[in-house]
Amino acid sequence: MPDVKLLPKFLKRPPTYKTLAEIRMLETSKKEKGKALGGVYGFVDPHFEFIQDPKKDWKLAETSPRMWRFEGATLTLKVSPEVFLPGDFRKFPAVLRPIAAHEDLHVQDARTIVQTTLPAKLKTDTTFKKYYIQRTMVPESTYNHMICKMMTGYVSDIFAKIWNAKVNERDTPAKYKPVQQAVDATLRKS
């Protein structure tokens, strides 16, 4: 029986410049979801996807009642970060440099999470391990509900917890202060 393979895919998009008004709209949207940007100048949306094909990778066992088992396959962990920077600073490339450099750290974090942290976490996660590593047979109701409908969201939630912890760590006031100071100093000079 082949093993489960977790294939990390990292697609880096070039920075997407938005106007400051659009950044504020995004900020309002984040606040409505309970996450404020907290006075930062840009942000990264990681666009994470867990890609599986239950119809191809799970097999119906010859049992009664109907039971399913994961047969082993490559499961994809895909992240394609999108970087948002304030468009009205385009006239001041020197202002964008420290902002873009900071947001690039988040892009690097997304890469590390999908290549290293998340695969390690999934291999020890009780639910994921049960279904995909240990290949426990599951009744058809579990297959239809959990595997086909819920597992993508389940893995995405694990990614989101890791991502949010890393963002909170990287964006502490002390760590973000040099970016704010560099932007303020550049704006004072212009």
C-alpha atoms as a PDB file:
ATOM      1  CA  MET A   1       0.000   0.000   0.000  1.00  0.00           C
ATOM      2  CA  PRO A   2       1.503   3.409  -0.950  1.00  0.00           C
ATOM      3  CA  ASP A   3       2.114   5.987   1.752  1.00  0.00           C
ATOM      4  CA  VAL A   4       0.407   9.313   2.097  1.00  0.00           C
ATOM      5  CA  LYS A   5       2.500  12.063   0.576  1.00  0.00           C
ATOM      6  CA  LEU A   6       2.011  15.696   1.523  1.00  0.00           C
ATOM      7  CA  LEU A   7       3.063  17.821  -1.429  1.00  0.00           C
ATOM      8  CA  PRO A   8       3.715  21.467  -0.557  1.00  0.00           C
ATOM      9  CA  LYS A   9       3.042  23.882  -3.408  1.00  0.00           C
ATOM     10  CA  PHE A  10       4.128  27.476  -3.057  1.00  0.00           C
ATOM     11  CA  LEU A  11       2.980  29.987  -5.638  1.00  0.00           C
ATOM     12  CA  LYS A  12       4.209  33.497  -4.969  1.00  0.00           C
ATOM     13  CA  ARG A  13       2.263  36.179  -6.714  1.00  0.00           C
ATOM     14  CA  PRO A  14       3.804  39.574  -7.281  1.00  0.00           C
ATOM     15  CA  PRO A  15       2.635  42.233  -4.840  1.00  0.00           C
ATOM     16  CA  THR A  16      -0.829  43.529  -5.566  1.00  0.00           C
ATOM     17  CA  TYR A  17      -0.949  47.264  -5.091  1.00  0.00           C
ATOM     18  CA  LYS A  18      -4.192  48.591  -3.722  1.00  0.00           C
ATOM     19  CA  THR A  19      -5.109  52.154  -2.914  1.00  0.00           C
ATOM     20  CA  LEU A  20      -5.098  53.193   0.709  1.00  0.00           C
ATOM     21  CA  ALA A  21      -8.917  53.365   0.545  1.00  0.00           C
ATOM     22  CA  GLU A  22      -8.986  49.717  -0.556  1.00  0.00           C
ATOM     23  CA  ILE A  23      -6.589  48.799   2.256  1.00  0.00           C
ATOM     24  CA  ARG A  24      -8.989  50.497   4.683  1.00  0.00           C
ATOM     25  CA  MET A  25     -11.884  48.501   3.168  1.00  0.00           C
ATOM     26  CA  LEU A  26      -9.859  45.338   3.745  1.00  0.00           C
ATOM     27  CA  GLU A  27      -9.091  46.517   7.261  1.00  0.00           C
ATOM     28  CA  THR A  28     -12.818  47.014   7.918  1.00  0.00           C
ATOM     29  CA  SER A  29     -13.509  43.556   6.499  1.00  0.00           C
ATOM     30  CA  LYS A  30     -10.868  42.040   8.796  1.00  0.00           C
ATOM     31  CA  LYS A  31     -12.341  43.881  11.805  1.00  0.00           C
ATOM     32  CA  GLU A  32     -15.762  42.458  10.970  1.00  0.00           C
ATOM     33  CA  LYS A  33     -14.171  39.004  11.115  1.00  0.00           C
ATOM     34  CA  GLY A  34     -12.594  39.878  14.470  1.00  0.00           C
ATOM     35  CA  LYS A  35      -9.095  40.619  13.152  1.00  0.00           C
ATOM     36  CA  ALA A  36      -7.880  44.211  12.991  1.00  0.00           C
ATOM     37  CA  LEU A  37      -4.840  45.194  10.983  1.00  0.00           C
ATOM     38  CA  GLY A  38      -3.736  47.338  13.913  1.00  0.00           C
ATOM     39  CA  GLY A  39      -2.227  50.268  12.046  1.00  0.00           C
ATOM     40  CA  VAL A  40      -0.020  48.281   9.688  1.00  0.00           C
ATOM     41  CA  TYR A  41       0.619  49.493   6.160  1.00  0.00           C
ATOM     42  CA  GLY A  42       0.083  46.240   4.288  1.00  0.00           C
ATOM     43  CA  PHE A  43      -0.823  42.632   4.767  1.00  0.00           C
ATOM     44  CA  VAL A  44      -0.544  39.182   3.206  1.00  0.00           C
ATOM     45  CA  ASP A  45      -3.447  36.893   2.409  1.00  0.00           C
ATOM     46  CA  PRO A  46      -1.927  33.393   2.216  1.00  0.00           C
ATOM     47  CA  HIS A  47      -4.695  31.755   0.106  1.00  0.00           C
ATOM     48  CA  PHE A  48      -4.203  28.251   1.531  1.00  0.00           C
ATOM     49  CA  GLU A  49      -5.796  25.160  -0.054  1.00  0.00           C
ATOM     50  CA  PHE A  50      -5.810  21.495   0.956  1.00  0.00           C
ATOM     51  CA  ILE A  51      -6.336  19.512  -2.237  1.00  0.00           C
ATOM     52  CA  GLN A  52      -7.472  15.898  -2.156  1.00  0.00           C
ATOM     53  CA  ASP A  53      -9.585  13.640  -4.360  1.00  0.00           C
ATOM     54  CA  PRO A  54     -11.643  11.343  -2.098  1.00  0.00           C
ATOM     55  CA  LYS A  55     -13.382   9.676  -5.048  1.00  0.00           C
ATOM     56  CA  LYS A  56     -10.032   8.549  -6.439  1.00  0.00           C
ATOM     57  CA  ASP A  57      -7.975   8.082  -3.254  1.00  0.00           C
ATOM     58  CA  TRP A  58     -10.481   6.264  -1.054  1.00  0.00           C
ATOM     59  CA  LYS A  59     -11.716   2.760  -1.781  1.00  0.00           C
ATOM     60  CA  LEU A  60     -14.904   1.025  -0.751  1.00  0.00           C
ATOM     61  CA  ALA A  61     -14.100  -2.168   1.145  1.00  0.00           C
ATOM     62  CA  GLU A  62     -16.051  -5.349   0.494  1.00  0.00           C
ATOM     63  CA  THR A  63     -17.757  -5.264   3.860  1.00  0.00           C
ATOM     64  CA  SER A  64     -21.202  -4.820   5.229  1.00  0.00           C
ATOM     65  CA  PRO A  65     -21.971  -2.187   6.339  1.00  0.00           C
ATOM     66  CA  ARG A  66     -20.186  -0.133   3.683  1.00  0.00           C
ATOM     67  CA  MET A  67     -16.757   0.975   4.894  1.00  0.00           C
ATOM     68  CA  TRP A  68     -14.148   3.183   3.205  1.00  0.00           C
ATOM     69  CA  ARG A  69     -10.353   3.340   3.544  1.00  0.00           C
ATOM     70  CA  PHE A  70      -7.749   5.778   2.294  1.00  0.00           C
ATOM     71  CA  GLU A  71      -5.554   3.957  -0.207  1.00  0.00           C
ATOM     72  CA  GLY A  72      -2.616   6.348  -0.165  1.00  0.00           C
ATOM     73  CA  ALA A  73      -2.008   9.208  -2.541  1.00  0.00           C
ATOM     74  CA  THR A  74      -0.419  12.598  -2.847  1.00  0.00           C
ATOM     75  CA  LEU A  75      -2.327  15.282  -0.980  1.00  0.00           C
ATOM     76  CA  THR A  76      -1.487  18.865  -1.870  1.00  0.00           C
ATOM     77  CA  LEU A  77      -0.882  21.695   0.579  1.00  0.00           C
ATOM     78  CA  LYS A  78      -0.992  24.809  -1.596  1.00  0.00           C
ATOM     79  CA  VAL A  79      -0.322  28.378  -0.595  1.00  0.00           C
ATOM     80  CA  SER A  80      -0.357  31.275  -3.038  1.00  0.00           C
ATOM     81  CA  PRO A  81       0.231  34.440  -1.009  1.00  0.00           C
ATOM     82  CA  GLU A  82      -1.113  37.753  -2.186  1.00  0.00           C
ATOM     83  CA  VAL A  83       0.620  40.862  -0.859  1.00  0.00           C
ATOM     84  CA  PHE A  84      -1.342  44.063  -0.337  1.00  0.00           C
ATOM     85  CA  LEU A  85       0.530  47.362  -0.161  1.00  0.00           C
ATOM     86  CA  PRO A  86      -0.872  50.891   0.008  1.00  0.00           C
ATOM     87  CA  GLY A  87      -1.118  52.082  -3.591  1.00  0.00           C
ATOM     88  CA  ASP A  88      -1.001  55.782  -2.785  1.00  0.00           C
ATOM     89  CA  PHE A  89       2.628  55.352  -1.666  1.00  0.00           C
ATOM     90  CA  ARG A  90       3.642  54.369  -5.227  1.00  0.00           C
ATOM     91  CA  LYS A  91       4.965  57.879  -5.697  1.00  0.00           C
ATOM     92  CA  PHE A  92       7.403  57.124  -2.871  1.00  0.00           C
ATOM     93  CA  PRO A  93       9.199  53.836  -3.644  1.00  0.00           C
ATOM     94  CA  ALA A  94      11.446  54.416  -0.636  1.00  0.00           C
ATOM     95  CA  VAL A  95       8.330  54.217   1.535  1.00  0.00           C
ATOM     96  CA  LEU A  96       7.239  50.940  -0.037  1.00  0.00           C
ATOM     97  CA  ARG A  97      10.595  49.210   0.475  1.00  0.00           C
ATOM     98  CA  PRO A  98      10.365  48.649   4.264  1.00  0.00           C
ATOM     99  CA  ILE A  99       6.669  47.750   3.989  1.00  0.00           C
ATOM    100  CA  ALA A 100       7.295  45.262   1.177  1.00  0.00           C
ATOM    101  CA  ALA A 101      10.311  43.810   3.022  1.00  0.00           C
ATOM    102  CA  HIS A 102       8.149  43.196   6.089  1.00  0.00           C
ATOM    103  CA  GLU A 103       5.326  41.655   4.057  1.00  0.00           C
ATOM    104  CA  ASP A 104       7.891  39.444   2.338  1.00  0.00           C
ATOM    105  CA  LEU A 105       8.675  37.980   5.763  1.00  0.00           C
ATOM    106  CA  HIS A 106       5.037  36.889   5.949  1.00  0.00           C
ATOM    107  CA  VAL A 107       5.341  35.338   2.486  1.00  0.00           C
ATOM    108  CA  GLN A 108       8.398  33.412   3.701  1.00  0.00           C
ATOM    109  CA  ASP A 109       6.392  32.320   6.751  1.00  0.00           C
ATOM    110  CA  ALA A 110       3.650  30.968   4.473  1.00  0.00           C
ATOM    111  CA  ARG A 111       6.265  28.958   2.576  1.00  0.00           C
ATOM    112  CA  THR A 112       7.762  27.530   5.789  1.00  0.00           C
ATOM    113  CA  ILE A 113       4.347  26.649   7.187  1.00  0.00           C
ATOM    114  CA  VAL A 114       3.245  24.768   4.088  1.00  0.00           C
ATOM    115  CA  GLN A 115       6.613  23.054   3.537  1.00  0.00           C
ATOM    116  CA  THR A 116       7.581  22.150   7.090  1.00  0.00           C
ATOM    117  CA  THR A 117       5.301  23.137   9.963  1.00  0.00           C
ATOM    118  CA  LEU A 118       1.933  22.009   8.578  1.00  0.00           C
ATOM    119  CA  PRO A 119       3.088  18.589   7.283  1.00  0.00           C
ATOM    120  CA  ALA A 120       4.666  17.862  10.681  1.00  0.00           C
ATOM    121  CA  LYS A 121       1.501  18.988  12.477  1.00  0.00           C
ATOM    122  CA  LEU A 122      -0.774  16.903  10.237  1.00  0.00           C
ATOM    123  CA  LYS A 123       1.277  13.767  10.809  1.00  0.00           C
ATOM    124  CA  THR A 124       0.619  14.079  14.549  1.00  0.00           C
ATOM    125  CA  ASP A 125      -2.937  15.448  14.427  1.00  0.00           C
ATOM    126  CA  THR A 126      -5.236  12.754  15.843  1.00  0.00           C
ATOM    127  CA  THR A 127      -7.984  13.109  13.237  1.00  0.00           C
ATOM    128  CA  PHE A 128      -5.749  13.451  10.182  1.00  0.00           C
ATOM    129  CA  LYS A 129      -3.484  10.650  11.375  1.00  0.00           C
ATOM    130  CA  LYS A 130      -6.449   8.331  11.954  1.00  0.00           C
ATOM    131  CA  TYR A 131      -7.865   8.784   8.446  1.00  0.00           C
ATOM    132  CA  TYR A 132      -4.760   9.303   6.290  1.00  0.00           C
ATOM    133  CA  ILE A 133      -1.747   7.794   8.067  1.00  0.00           C
ATOM    134  CA  GLN A 134      -3.278   4.863   9.940  1.00  0.00           C
ATOM    135  CA  ARG A 135      -5.926   4.428   7.233  1.00  0.00           C
ATOM    136  CA  THR A 136      -8.675   3.502   9.638  1.00  0.00           C
ATOM    137  CA  MET A 137     -11.743   2.163   7.881  1.00  0.00           C
ATOM    138  CA  VAL A 138     -14.671   4.543   8.216  1.00  0.00           C
ATOM    139  CA  PRO A 139     -18.400   4.030   7.711  1.00  0.00           C
ATOM    140  CA  GLU A 140     -19.947   5.543   4.610  1.00  0.00           C
ATOM    141  CA  SER A 141     -21.569   8.340   6.634  1.00  0.00           C
ATOM    142  CA  THR A 142     -18.145   9.438   7.957  1.00  0.00           C
ATOM    143  CA  TYR A 143     -16.643   9.183   4.479  1.00  0.00           C
ATOM    144  CA  ASN A 144     -19.445  11.271   2.936  1.00  0.00           C
ATOM    145  CA  HIS A 145     -19.529  13.881   5.685  1.00  0.00           C
ATOM    146  CA  MET A 146     -16.030  14.159   7.157  1.00  0.00           C
ATOM    147  CA  ILE A 147     -13.766  13.117   4.297  1.00  0.00           C
ATOM    148  CA  CYS A 148     -15.647  14.475   1.280  1.00  0.00           C
ATOM    149  CA  LYS A 149     -17.141  17.609   2.835  1.00  0.00           C
ATOM    150  CA  MET A 150     -15.321  18.615   6.012  1.00  0.00           C
ATOM    151  CA  MET A 151     -11.658  17.581   5.695  1.00  0.00           C
ATOM    152  CA  THR A 152     -10.649  20.465   3.442  1.00  0.00           C
ATOM    153  CA  GLY A 153     -11.958  22.948   6.010  1.00  0.00           C
ATOM    154  CA  TYR A 154     -10.442  20.936   8.863  1.00  0.00           C
ATOM    155  CA  VAL A 155      -6.940  21.107   7.370  1.00  0.00           C
ATOM    156  CA  SER A 156      -7.457  24.789   6.453  1.00  0.00           C
ATOM    157  CA  ASP A 157      -8.333  25.513  10.092  1.00  0.00           C
ATOM    158  CA  ILE A 158      -5.087  23.898  11.237  1.00  0.00           C
ATOM    159  CA  PHE A 159      -3.175  26.037   8.709  1.00  0.00           C
ATOM    160  CA  ALA A 160      -5.038  29.166   9.882  1.00  0.00           C
ATOM    161  CA  LYS A 161      -4.117  28.569  13.550  1.00  0.00           C
ATOM    162  CA  ILE A 162      -0.438  28.193  12.660  1.00  0.00           C
ATOM    163  CA  TRP A 163      -0.595  31.204  10.300  1.00  0.00           C
ATOM    164  CA  ASN A 164      -2.342  33.474  12.823  1.00  0.00           C
ATOM    165  CA  ALA A 165       0.140  32.568  15.571  1.00  0.00           C
ATOM    166  CA  LYS A 166       3.048  33.400  13.252  1.00  0.00           C
ATOM    167  CA  VAL A 167       1.432  36.672  12.134  1.00  0.00           C
ATOM    168  CA  ASN A 168       0.817  37.687  15.753  1.00  0.00           C
ATOM    169  CA  GLU A 169       4.428  36.861  16.605  1.00  0.00           C
ATOM    170  CA  ARG A 170       5.845  38.733  13.615  1.00  0.00           C
ATOM    171  CA  ASP A 171       3.584  41.792  13.987  1.00  0.00           C
ATOM    172  CA  THR A 172       4.155  42.604  17.640  1.00  0.00           C
ATOM    173  CA  PRO A 173       4.491  46.364  18.197  1.00  0.00           C
ATOM    174  CA  ALA A 174       8.206  45.952  18.918  1.00  0.00           C
ATOM    175  CA  LYS A 175       8.867  43.987  15.713  1.00  0.00           C
ATOM    176  CA  TYR A 176       6.744  46.258  13.518  1.00  0.00           C
ATOM    177  CA  LYS A 177       8.084  49.525  14.972  1.00  0.00           C
ATOM    178  CA  PRO A 178      11.159  49.666  12.654  1.00  0.00           C
ATOM    179  CA  VAL A 179       8.844  49.517   9.629  1.00  0.00           C
ATOM    180  CA  GLN A 180       6.704  52.369  10.971  1.00  0.00           C
ATOM    181  CA  GLN A 181       9.811  54.396  11.811  1.00  0.00           C
ATOM    182  CA  ALA A 182      11.304  53.849   8.338  1.00  0.00           C
ATOM    183  CA  VAL A 183       8.047  54.907   6.677  1.00  0.00           C
ATOM    184  CA  ASP A 184       7.684  57.973   8.911  1.00  0.00           C
ATOM    185  CA  ALA A 185      11.332  59.015   8.329  1.00  0.00           C
ATOM    186  CA  THR A 186      10.964  58.676   4.541  1.00  0.00           C
ATOM    187  CA  LEU A 187       7.712  60.643   4.495  1.00  0.00           C
ATOM    188  CA  ARG A 188       9.295  63.432   6.583  1.00  0.00           C
ATOM    189  CA  LYS A 189      12.127  63.720   4.026  1.00  0.00           C
ATOM    190  CA  SER A 190       9.794  64.001   1.029  1.00  0.00           C
END
